[in-house]
Tab-separated table of C-alpha atoms in Angstrom:
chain	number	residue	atom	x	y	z
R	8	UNK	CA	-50.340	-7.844	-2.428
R	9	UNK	CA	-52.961	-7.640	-4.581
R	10	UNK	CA	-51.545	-10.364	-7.823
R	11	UNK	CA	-49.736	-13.456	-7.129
R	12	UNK	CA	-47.008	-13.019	-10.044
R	13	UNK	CA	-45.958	-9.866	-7.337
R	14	UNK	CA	-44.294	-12.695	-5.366
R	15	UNK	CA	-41.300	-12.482	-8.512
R	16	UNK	CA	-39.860	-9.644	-6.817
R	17	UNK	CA	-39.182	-11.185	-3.664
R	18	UNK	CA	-36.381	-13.166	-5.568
R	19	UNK	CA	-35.235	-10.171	-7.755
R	20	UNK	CA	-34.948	-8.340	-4.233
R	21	UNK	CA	-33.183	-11.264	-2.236
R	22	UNK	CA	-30.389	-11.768	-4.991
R	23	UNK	CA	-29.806	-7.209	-5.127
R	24	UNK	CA	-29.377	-7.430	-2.044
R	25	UNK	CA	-27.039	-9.701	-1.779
R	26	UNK	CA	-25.080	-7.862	-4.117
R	27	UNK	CA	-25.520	-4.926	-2.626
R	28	UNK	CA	-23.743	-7.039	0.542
R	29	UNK	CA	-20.714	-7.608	-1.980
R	30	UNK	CA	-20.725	-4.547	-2.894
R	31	UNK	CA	-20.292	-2.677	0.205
R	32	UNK	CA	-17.693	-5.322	1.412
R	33	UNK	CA	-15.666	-4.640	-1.697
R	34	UNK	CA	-15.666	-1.195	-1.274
R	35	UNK	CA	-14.680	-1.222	2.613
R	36	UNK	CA	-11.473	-3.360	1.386
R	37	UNK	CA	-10.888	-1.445	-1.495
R	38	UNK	CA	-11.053	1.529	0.973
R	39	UNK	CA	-8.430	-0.017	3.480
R	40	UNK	CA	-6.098	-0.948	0.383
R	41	UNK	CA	-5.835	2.954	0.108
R	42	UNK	CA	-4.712	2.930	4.079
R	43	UNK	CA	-2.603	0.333	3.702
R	44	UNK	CA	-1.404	-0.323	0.340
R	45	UNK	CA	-0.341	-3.896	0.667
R	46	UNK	CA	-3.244	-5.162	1.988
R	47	UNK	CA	-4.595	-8.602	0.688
R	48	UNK	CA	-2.092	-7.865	-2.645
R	49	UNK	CA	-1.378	-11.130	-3.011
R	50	UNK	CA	-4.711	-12.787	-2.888
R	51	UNK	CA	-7.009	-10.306	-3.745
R	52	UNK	CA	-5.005	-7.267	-6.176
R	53	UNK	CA	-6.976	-3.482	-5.812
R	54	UNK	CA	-8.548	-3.839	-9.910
R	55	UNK	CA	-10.160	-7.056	-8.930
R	56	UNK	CA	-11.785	-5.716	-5.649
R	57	UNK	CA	-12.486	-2.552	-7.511
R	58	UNK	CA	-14.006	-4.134	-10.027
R	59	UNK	CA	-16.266	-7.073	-7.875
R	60	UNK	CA	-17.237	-3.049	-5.824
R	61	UNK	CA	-18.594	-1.330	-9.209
R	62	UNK	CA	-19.820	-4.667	-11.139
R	63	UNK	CA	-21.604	-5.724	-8.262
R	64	UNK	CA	-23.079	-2.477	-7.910
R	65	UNK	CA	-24.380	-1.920	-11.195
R	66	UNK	CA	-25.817	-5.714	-11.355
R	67	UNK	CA	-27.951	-5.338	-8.228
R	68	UNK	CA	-29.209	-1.800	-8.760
R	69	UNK	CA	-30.272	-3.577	-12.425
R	70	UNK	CA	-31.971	-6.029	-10.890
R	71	UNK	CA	-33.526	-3.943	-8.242
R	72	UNK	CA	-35.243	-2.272	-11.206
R	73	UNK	CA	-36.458	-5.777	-12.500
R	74	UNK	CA	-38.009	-6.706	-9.267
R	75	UNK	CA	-39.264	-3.049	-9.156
R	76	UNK	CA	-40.699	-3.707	-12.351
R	77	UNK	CA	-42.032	-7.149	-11.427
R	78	UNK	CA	-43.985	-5.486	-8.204
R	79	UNK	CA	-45.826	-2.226	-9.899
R	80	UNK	CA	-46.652	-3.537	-13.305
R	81	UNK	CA	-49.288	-5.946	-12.272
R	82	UNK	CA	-50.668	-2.976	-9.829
R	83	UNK	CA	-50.389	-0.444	-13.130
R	84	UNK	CA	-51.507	-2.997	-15.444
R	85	UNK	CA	-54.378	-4.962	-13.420
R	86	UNK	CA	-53.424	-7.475	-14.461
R	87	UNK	CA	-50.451	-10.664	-13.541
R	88	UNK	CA	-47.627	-10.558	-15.352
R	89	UNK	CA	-47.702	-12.671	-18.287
R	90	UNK	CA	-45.135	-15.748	-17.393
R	91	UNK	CA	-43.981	-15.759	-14.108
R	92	UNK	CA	-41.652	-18.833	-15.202
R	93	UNK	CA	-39.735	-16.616	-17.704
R	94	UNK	CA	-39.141	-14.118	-15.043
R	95	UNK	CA	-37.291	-17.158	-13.102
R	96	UNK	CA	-35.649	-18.248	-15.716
R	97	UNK	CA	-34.334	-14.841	-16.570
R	98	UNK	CA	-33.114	-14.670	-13.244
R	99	UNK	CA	-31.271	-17.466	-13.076
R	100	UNK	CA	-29.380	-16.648	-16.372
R	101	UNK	CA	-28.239	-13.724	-14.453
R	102	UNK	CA	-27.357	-15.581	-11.459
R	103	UNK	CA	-25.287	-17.284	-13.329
R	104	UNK	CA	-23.579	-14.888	-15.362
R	105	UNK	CA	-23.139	-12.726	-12.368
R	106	UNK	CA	-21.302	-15.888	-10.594
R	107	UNK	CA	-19.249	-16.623	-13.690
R	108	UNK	CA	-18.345	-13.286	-14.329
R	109	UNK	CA	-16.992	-12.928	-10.696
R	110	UNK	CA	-15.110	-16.573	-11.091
R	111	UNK	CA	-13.160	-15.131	-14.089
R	112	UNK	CA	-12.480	-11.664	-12.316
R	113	UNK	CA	-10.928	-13.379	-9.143
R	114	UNK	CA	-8.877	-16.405	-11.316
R	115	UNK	CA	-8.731	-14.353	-14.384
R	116	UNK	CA	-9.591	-17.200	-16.028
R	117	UNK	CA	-9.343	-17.860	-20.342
R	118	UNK	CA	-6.982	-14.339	-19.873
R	119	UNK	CA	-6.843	-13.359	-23.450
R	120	UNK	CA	-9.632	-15.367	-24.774
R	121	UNK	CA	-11.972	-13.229	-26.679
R	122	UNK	CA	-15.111	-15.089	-25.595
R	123	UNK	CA	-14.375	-16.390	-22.227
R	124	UNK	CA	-11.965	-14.218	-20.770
R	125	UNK	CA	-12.584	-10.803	-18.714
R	126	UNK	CA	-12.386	-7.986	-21.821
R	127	UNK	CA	-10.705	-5.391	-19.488
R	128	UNK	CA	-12.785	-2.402	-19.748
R	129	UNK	CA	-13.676	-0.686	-17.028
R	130	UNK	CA	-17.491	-1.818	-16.503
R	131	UNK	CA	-17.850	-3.634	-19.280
R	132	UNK	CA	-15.171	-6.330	-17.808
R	133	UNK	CA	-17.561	-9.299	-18.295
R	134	UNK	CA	-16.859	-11.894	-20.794
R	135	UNK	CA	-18.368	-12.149	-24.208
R	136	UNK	CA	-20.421	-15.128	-22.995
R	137	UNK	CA	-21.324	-12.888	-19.970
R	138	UNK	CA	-22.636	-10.551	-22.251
R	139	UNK	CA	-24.688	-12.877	-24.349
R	140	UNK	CA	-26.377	-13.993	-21.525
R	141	UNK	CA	-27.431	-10.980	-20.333
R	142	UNK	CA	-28.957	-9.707	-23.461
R	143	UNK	CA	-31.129	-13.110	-23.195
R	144	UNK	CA	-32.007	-12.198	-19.959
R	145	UNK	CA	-33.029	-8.717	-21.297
R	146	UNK	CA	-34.697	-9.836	-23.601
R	147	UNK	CA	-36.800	-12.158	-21.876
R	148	UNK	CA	-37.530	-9.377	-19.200
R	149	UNK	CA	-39.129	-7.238	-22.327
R	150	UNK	CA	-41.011	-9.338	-23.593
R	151	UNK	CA	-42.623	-9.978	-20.465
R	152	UNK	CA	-43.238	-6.541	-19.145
R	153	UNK	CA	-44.080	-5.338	-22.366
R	154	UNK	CA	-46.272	-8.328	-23.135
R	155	UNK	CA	-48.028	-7.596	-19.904
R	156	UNK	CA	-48.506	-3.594	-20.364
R	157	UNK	CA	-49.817	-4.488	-24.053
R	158	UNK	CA	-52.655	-6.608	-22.350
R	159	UNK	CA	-53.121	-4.489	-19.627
R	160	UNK	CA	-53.933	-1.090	-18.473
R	161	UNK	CA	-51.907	1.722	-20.134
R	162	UNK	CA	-50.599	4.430	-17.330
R	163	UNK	CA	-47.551	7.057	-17.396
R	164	UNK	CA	-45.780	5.305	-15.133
R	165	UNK	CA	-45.915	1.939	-16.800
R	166	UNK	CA	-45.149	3.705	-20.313
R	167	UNK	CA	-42.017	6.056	-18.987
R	168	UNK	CA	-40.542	2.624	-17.292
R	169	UNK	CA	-40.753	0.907	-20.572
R	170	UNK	CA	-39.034	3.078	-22.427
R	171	UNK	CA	-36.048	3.296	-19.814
R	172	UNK	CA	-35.921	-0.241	-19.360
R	173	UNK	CA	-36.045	-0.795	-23.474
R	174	UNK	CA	-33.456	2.163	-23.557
R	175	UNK	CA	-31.301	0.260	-20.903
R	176	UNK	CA	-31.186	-2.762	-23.075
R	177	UNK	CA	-30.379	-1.316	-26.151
R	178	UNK	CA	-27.803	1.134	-25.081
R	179	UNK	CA	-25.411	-1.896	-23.516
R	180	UNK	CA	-25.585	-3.589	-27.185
R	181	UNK	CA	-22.761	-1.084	-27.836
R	182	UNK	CA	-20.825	-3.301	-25.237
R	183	UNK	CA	-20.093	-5.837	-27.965
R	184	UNK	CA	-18.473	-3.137	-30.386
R	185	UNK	CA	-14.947	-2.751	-28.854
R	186	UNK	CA	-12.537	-0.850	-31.408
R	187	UNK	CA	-9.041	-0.817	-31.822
R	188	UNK	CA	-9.098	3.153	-31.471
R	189	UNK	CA	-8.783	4.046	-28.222
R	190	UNK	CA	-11.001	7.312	-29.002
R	191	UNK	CA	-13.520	5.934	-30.407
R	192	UNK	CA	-13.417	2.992	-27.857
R	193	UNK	CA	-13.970	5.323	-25.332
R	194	UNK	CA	-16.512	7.512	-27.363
R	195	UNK	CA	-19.155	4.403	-27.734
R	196	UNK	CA	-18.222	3.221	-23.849
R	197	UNK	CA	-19.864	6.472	-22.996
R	198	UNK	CA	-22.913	5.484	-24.749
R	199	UNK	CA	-23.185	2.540	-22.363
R	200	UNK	CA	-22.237	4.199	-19.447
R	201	UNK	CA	-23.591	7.667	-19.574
R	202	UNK	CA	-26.570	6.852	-21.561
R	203	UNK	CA	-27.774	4.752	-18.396
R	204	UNK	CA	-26.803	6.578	-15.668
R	205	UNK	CA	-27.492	10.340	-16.983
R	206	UNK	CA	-30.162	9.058	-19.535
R	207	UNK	CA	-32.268	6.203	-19.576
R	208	UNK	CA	-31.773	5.073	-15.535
R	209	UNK	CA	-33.014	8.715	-14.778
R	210	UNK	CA	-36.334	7.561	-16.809
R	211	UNK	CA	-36.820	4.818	-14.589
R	212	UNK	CA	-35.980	6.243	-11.411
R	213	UNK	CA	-38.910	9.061	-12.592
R	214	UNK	CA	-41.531	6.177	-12.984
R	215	UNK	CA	-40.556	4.469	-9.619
R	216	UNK	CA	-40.783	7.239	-7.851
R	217	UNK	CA	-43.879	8.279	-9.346
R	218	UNK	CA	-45.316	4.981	-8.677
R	219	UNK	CA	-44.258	5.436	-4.691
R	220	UNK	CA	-45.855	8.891	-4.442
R	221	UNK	CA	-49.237	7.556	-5.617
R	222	UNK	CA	-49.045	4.881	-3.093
R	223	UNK	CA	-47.459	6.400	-0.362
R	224	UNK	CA	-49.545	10.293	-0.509
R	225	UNK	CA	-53.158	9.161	-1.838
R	226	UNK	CA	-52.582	12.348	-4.892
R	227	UNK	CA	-54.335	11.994	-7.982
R	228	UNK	CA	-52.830	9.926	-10.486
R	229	UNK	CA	-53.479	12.718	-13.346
R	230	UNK	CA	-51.313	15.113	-11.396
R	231	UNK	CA	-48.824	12.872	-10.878
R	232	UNK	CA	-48.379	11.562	-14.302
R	233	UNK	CA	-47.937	15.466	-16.177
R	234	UNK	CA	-44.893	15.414	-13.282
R	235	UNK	CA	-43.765	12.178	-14.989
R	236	UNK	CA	-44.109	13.301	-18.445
R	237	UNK	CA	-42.046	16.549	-17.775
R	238	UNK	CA	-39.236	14.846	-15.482
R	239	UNK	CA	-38.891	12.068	-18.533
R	240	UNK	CA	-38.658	15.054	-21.295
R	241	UNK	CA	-36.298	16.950	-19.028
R	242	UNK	CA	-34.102	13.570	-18.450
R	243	UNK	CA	-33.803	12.786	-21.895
R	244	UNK	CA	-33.433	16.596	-23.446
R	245	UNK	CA	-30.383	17.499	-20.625
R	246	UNK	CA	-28.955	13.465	-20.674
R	247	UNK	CA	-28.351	12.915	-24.336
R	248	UNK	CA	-26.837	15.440	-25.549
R	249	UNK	CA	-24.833	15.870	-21.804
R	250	UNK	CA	-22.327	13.380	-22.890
R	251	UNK	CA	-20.428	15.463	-23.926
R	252	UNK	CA	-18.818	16.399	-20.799
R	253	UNK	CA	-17.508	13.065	-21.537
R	254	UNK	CA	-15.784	13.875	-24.569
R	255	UNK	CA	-13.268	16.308	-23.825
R	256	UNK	CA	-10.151	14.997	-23.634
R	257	UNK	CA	-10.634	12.092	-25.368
R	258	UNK	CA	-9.637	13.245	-28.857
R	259	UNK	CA	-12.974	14.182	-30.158
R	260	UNK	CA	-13.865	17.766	-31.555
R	261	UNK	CA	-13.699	21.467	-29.496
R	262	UNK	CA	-17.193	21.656	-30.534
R	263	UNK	CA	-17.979	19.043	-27.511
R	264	UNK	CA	-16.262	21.132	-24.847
R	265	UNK	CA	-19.631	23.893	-25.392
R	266	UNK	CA	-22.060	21.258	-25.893
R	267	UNK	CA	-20.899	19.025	-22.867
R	268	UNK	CA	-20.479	22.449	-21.062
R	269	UNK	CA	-24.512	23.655	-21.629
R	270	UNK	CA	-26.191	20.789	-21.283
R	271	UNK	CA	-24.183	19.155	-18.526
R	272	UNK	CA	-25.800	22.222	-16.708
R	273	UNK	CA	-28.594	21.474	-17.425
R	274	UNK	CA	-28.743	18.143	-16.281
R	275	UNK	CA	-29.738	19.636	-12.905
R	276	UNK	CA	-33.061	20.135	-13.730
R	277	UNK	CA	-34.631	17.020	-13.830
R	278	UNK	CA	-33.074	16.342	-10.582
R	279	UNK	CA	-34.346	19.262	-8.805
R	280	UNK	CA	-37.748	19.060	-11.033
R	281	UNK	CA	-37.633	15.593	-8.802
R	282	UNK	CA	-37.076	17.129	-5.551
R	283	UNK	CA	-39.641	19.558	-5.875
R	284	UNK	CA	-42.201	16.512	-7.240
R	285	UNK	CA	-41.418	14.605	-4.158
R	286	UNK	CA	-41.588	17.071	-1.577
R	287	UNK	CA	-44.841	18.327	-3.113
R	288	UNK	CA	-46.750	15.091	-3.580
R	289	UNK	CA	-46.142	14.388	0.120
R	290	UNK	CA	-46.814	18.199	1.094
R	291	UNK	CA	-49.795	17.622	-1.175
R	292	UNK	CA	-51.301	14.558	-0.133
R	293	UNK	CA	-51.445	15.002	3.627
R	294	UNK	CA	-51.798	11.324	3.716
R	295	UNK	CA	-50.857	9.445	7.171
R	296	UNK	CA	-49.244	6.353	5.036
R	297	UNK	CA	-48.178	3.659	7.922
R	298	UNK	CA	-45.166	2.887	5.801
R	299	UNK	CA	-43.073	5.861	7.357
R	300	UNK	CA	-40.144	4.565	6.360
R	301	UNK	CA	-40.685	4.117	2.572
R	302	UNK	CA	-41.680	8.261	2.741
R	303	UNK	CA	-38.242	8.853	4.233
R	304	UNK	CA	-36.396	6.458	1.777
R	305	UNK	CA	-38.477	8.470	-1.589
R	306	UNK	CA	-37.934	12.049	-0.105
R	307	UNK	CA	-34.141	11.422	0.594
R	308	UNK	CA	-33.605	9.683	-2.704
R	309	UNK	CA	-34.722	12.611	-4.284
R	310	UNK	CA	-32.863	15.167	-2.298
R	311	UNK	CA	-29.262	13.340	-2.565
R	312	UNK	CA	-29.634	12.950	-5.799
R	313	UNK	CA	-30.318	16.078	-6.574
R	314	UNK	CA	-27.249	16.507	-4.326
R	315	UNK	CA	-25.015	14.132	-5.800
R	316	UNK	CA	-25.696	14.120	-9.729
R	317	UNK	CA	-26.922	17.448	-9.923
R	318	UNK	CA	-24.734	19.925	-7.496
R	319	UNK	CA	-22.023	17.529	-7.133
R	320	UNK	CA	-21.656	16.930	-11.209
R	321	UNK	CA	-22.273	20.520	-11.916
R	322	UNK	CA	-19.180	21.758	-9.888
R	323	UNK	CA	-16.504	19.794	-12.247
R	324	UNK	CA	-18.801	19.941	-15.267
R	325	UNK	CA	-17.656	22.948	-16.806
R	326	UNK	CA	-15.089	22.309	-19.543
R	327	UNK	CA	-12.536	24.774	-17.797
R	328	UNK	CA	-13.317	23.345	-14.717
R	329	UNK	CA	-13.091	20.349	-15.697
R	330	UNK	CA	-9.875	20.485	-17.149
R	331	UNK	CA	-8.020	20.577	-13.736
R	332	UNK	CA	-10.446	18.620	-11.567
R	333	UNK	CA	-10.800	15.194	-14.292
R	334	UNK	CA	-10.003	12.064	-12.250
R	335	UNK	CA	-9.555	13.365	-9.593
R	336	UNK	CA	-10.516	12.391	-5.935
R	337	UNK	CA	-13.568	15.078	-6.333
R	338	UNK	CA	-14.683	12.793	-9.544
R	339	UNK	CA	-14.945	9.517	-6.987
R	340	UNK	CA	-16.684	12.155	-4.206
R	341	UNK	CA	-19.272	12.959	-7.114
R	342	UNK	CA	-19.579	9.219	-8.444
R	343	UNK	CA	-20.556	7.994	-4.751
R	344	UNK	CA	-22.732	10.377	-3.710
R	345	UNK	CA	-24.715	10.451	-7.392
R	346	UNK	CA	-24.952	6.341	-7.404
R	347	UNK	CA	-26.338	6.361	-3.367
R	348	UNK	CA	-28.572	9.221	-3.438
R	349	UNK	CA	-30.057	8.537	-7.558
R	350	UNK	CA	-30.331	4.562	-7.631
R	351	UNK	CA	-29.332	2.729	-4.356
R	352	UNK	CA	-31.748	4.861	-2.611
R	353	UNK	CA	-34.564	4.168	-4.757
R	354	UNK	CA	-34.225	0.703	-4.801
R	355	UNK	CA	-33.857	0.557	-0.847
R	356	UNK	CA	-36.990	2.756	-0.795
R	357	UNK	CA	-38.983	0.349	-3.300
R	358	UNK	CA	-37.769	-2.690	-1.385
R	359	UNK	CA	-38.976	-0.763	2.027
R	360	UNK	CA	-41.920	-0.241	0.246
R	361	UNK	CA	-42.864	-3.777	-0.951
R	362	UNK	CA	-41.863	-5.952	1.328
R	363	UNK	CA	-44.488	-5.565	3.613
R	364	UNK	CA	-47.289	-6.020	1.396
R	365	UNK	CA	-45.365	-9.169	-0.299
R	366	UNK	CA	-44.733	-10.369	3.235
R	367	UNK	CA	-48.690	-10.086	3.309
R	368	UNK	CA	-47.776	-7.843	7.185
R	369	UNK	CA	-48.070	-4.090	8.022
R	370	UNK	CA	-45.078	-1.977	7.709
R	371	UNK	CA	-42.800	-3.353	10.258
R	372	UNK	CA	-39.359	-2.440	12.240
R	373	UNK	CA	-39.972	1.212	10.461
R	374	UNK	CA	-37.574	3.012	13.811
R	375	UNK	CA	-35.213	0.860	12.882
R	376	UNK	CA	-35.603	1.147	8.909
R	377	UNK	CA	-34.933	4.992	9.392
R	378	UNK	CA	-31.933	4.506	11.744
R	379	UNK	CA	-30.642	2.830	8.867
R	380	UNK	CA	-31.594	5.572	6.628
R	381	UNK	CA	-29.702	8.009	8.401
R	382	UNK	CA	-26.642	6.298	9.501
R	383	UNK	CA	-26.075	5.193	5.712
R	384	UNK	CA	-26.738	8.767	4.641
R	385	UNK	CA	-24.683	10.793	7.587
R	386	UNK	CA	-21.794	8.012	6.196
R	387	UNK	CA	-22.313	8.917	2.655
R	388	UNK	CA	-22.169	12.633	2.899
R	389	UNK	CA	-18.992	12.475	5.007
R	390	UNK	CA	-17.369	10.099	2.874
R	391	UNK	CA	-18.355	12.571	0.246
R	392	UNK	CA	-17.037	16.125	1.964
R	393	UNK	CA	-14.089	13.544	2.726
R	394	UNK	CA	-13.378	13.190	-0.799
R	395	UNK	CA	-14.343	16.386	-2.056
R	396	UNK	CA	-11.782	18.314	0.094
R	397	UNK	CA	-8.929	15.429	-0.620
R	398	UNK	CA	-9.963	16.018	-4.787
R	399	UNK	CA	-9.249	20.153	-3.878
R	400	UNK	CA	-6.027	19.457	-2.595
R	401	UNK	CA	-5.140	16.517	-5.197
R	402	UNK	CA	-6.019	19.008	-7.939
R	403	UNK	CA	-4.059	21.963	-6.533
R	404	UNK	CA	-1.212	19.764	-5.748
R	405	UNK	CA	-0.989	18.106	-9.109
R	406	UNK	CA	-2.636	20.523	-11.944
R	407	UNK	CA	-1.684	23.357	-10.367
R	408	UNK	CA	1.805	23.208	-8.904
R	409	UNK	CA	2.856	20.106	-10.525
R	410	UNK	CA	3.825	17.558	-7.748
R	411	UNK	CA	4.131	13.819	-9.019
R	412	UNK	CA	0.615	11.554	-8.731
R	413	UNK	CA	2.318	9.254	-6.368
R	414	UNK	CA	3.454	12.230	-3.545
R	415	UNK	CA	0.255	13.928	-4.086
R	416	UNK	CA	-1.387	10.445	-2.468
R	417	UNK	CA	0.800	9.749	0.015
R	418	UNK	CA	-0.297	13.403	1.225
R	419	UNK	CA	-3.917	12.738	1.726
R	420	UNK	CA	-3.234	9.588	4.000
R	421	UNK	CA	-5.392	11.072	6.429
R	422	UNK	CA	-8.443	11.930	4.036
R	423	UNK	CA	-8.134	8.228	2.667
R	424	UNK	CA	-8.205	7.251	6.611
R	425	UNK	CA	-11.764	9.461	6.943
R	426	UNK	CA	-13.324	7.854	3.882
R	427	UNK	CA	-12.651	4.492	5.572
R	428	UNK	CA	-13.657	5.151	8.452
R	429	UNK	CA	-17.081	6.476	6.674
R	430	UNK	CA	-17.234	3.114	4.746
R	431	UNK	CA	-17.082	1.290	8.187
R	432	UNK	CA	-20.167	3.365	9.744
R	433	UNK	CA	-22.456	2.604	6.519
R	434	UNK	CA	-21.957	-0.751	6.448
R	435	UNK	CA	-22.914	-0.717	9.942
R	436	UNK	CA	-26.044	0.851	8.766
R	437	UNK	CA	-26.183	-1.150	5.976
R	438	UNK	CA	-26.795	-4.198	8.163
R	439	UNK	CA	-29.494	-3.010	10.391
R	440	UNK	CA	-31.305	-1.857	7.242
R	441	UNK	CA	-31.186	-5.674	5.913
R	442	UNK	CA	-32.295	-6.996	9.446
R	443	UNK	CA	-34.986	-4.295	9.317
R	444	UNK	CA	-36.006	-5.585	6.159
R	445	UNK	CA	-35.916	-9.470	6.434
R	446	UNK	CA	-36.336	-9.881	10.174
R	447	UNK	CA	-40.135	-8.693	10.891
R	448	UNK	CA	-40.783	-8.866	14.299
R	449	UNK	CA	-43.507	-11.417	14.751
R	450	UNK	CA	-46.008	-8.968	17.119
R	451	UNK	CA	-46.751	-7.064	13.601
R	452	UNK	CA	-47.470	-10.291	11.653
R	453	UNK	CA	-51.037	-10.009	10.697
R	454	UNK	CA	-52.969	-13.122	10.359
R	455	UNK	CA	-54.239	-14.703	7.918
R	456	UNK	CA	-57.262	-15.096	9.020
R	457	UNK	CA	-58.314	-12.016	9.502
């Protein structure tokens, strides 16, 4: 660790990952509710586990990218970041939002109350106060980093994180406007929700990765900043405009069905243009890195991504296509694989990456680390065949020949019994990644006074 102010992302790490623990629990229950329906109905209803599965998911891969952003921008900039104490006070603000959010989820506390209550939208469920808070937090966060690039050293990968982290702030400002019209409701919830995870997060996930590969393979920082430059262009030229596979069938123009349709297609690109940057770098550099493990973690995020967001969201993409296959069990196969592959692995392979040196050790517990690895990926891909083949029968079943929602689910019982039984096996894997992680053993602990 080579600033002091690095020792920030140990926190932002500690608190993602124990979301990331809530995460995967509420998606193993949420899972079992689909096995057996009445499970935990009375206590715990299937929206609020739902909901505590994708909040909690988008909150710690958020702040994954803060402590992400904490670690390399003192190491891009040369410099420490410029108040560490803001950076824990921002954190705490989100702490607790994230536990009052979660408080009104489970009680549905204030229900109705247009400040304190839960607003309903998928999401974007937090309460107004929630989401005053966490534009605070935001903005604290900017000012920071950006305070510290301004002073600092100027590189690619510090400028293409900026802009993705500004562009993540001031896309969820459209969060507060919540119309009336269902249509155009939905229309601006897109710009939230798409924006990130098909615009902005893609420029962040660029930088990160960038930032890994000139760490972990030794290549020259020139060559890997024109791969930068052209991932970020592709992002943003294929991501913008690619909402429109959003739009439709929610009441907005025909005109959407060609533009969602071509550059929805497109949106493949940059995820491929990031397989083949990965795969070169390390090809490239020749480097024997000790951190094994963090290699492994960058290469697959990379590859399932381009898996999951690219193949995966171009095969229900189309506009024809996508008029039998929308919301369907294919849509959730897509959705899983596209979050694990994009963003959970990078922020597993950052955290792989930076714990060591913030631990002040060598890479430790790196057999186990990529046990993990492949247990939570062999889980993932089956969970996402699972779903993929149940989503082919739903859409026959139902789009095709008609058959009510309700008999169409009670036929893939034994689908919905495979994708639990995946979500069983990667939190399995889950766990011995986190023990990996945060148990060193104590034979690789190098001392201090050395």
């Amino acid at each position: 660790m080579k600033y002091e102010s690095q020792k920030i992302a140990i926190w932002y790490f500690g608190v993602a990952m124990a979301l990331f623990a809530v995460q995967i629990l509420g998606g193993v229950l949420a899972g079992f509710v689909y096995v057996e329906p009445n499970f935990l109905s009375e206590i715990l209803p299937f929206n609020i586990m739902r909901m505590l599965h994708t909040n909690s998911l988008i909150v710690w891969l958020v702040l994954g990218f803060f402590g992400s952003a904490y670690y390399l921008i003192p190491e891009e900039a040369e410099r420490e970041i410029e108040s560490p104490k803001l950076a824990y006070i921002q954190l705490a603000i989100l702490v607790l939002g994230t536990l009052g959010a979660v408080v009104t989820y489970v009680f549905d506390l204030f229900h109705g109350h247009p400040i304190l209550g839960k607003e309903g939208r998928e999401f974007l469920e937090q309460p107004m106060w929630v989401k005053a808070g966490i534009v605070v937090a935001a903005l604290i966060f900017l000012y920071n980093i950006t305070m510290t690039v301004l002073k600092g050293r100027k590189t690619a990968i510090s400028n293409v994180l900026l802009l993705g982290l500004w562009g993540i702030a001031l896309f969820f400002l459209f969060a507060f406007y919540n119309p009336t019209n269902l249509a155009l409701d939905k229309m601006y919830w897109w710009w939230v929700v798409h924006l990130w995870v098909e615009g902005v997060w893609e420029l962040v996930m660029a930088s990160i990765l960038a930032f890994l590969m000139l760490k972990l393979t030794g290549v020259d920082r020139e060559i890997i900043e024109k791969w930068v430059y052209s991932i970020a262009a592709l992002a943003l030229f294929t991501g913008l405009l690619g909402t429109g596979h959003h739009y439709y069938w929610i009441g907005t123009p025909g005109y959407w069905q060609w533009i969602g349709s071509i550059f929805s297609t497109l949106e493949v690109a940059p995820f491929f243009a990031m397989v083949l940057f990965t795969f070169a770098m390390v090809w490239k550099g020749g480097r024997n890195h000790p951190n094994k493990a963090a290699i492994l973690w960058a290469l697959g995020c990379s590859t399932l991504a381009f898996f999951g967001a690219g193949v995966w969201g171009f095969m229900h993409t189309l506009a024809p296509v996508n008029f039998y296959t929308h919301g369907t069990q294919i849509t959730a196969a897509h959705g899983h694989l596209a979050f694990y592959g994009a963003y959970v692995s990078l922020n597993l392979a950052m955290i792989v990456y930076a714990m060591p040196n913030l631990l002040n050790r060598e890479p430790y517990n790196q057999v186990l680390n990529m046990f993990s690895f492949w247990v939570m990926g062999g889980a993932m891909a089956f969970m996402t065949f699972t779903l993929t083949f149940a989503g082919a029968i739903q859409t026959h079943m139902e789009r095709v020949i008609g058959e009510s929602y309700m008999d169409v689910q009670d036929g893939m019982e034994f689908f919905f019994l495979l994708r639990f039984g995946a979500g069983v096996v990667f939190v399995l894997g889950a766990l011995v990644y986190l023990y990996s992680v945060y148990v060193p053993r104590e034979k690789e602990l190098i001392s201090r006074d050395k």
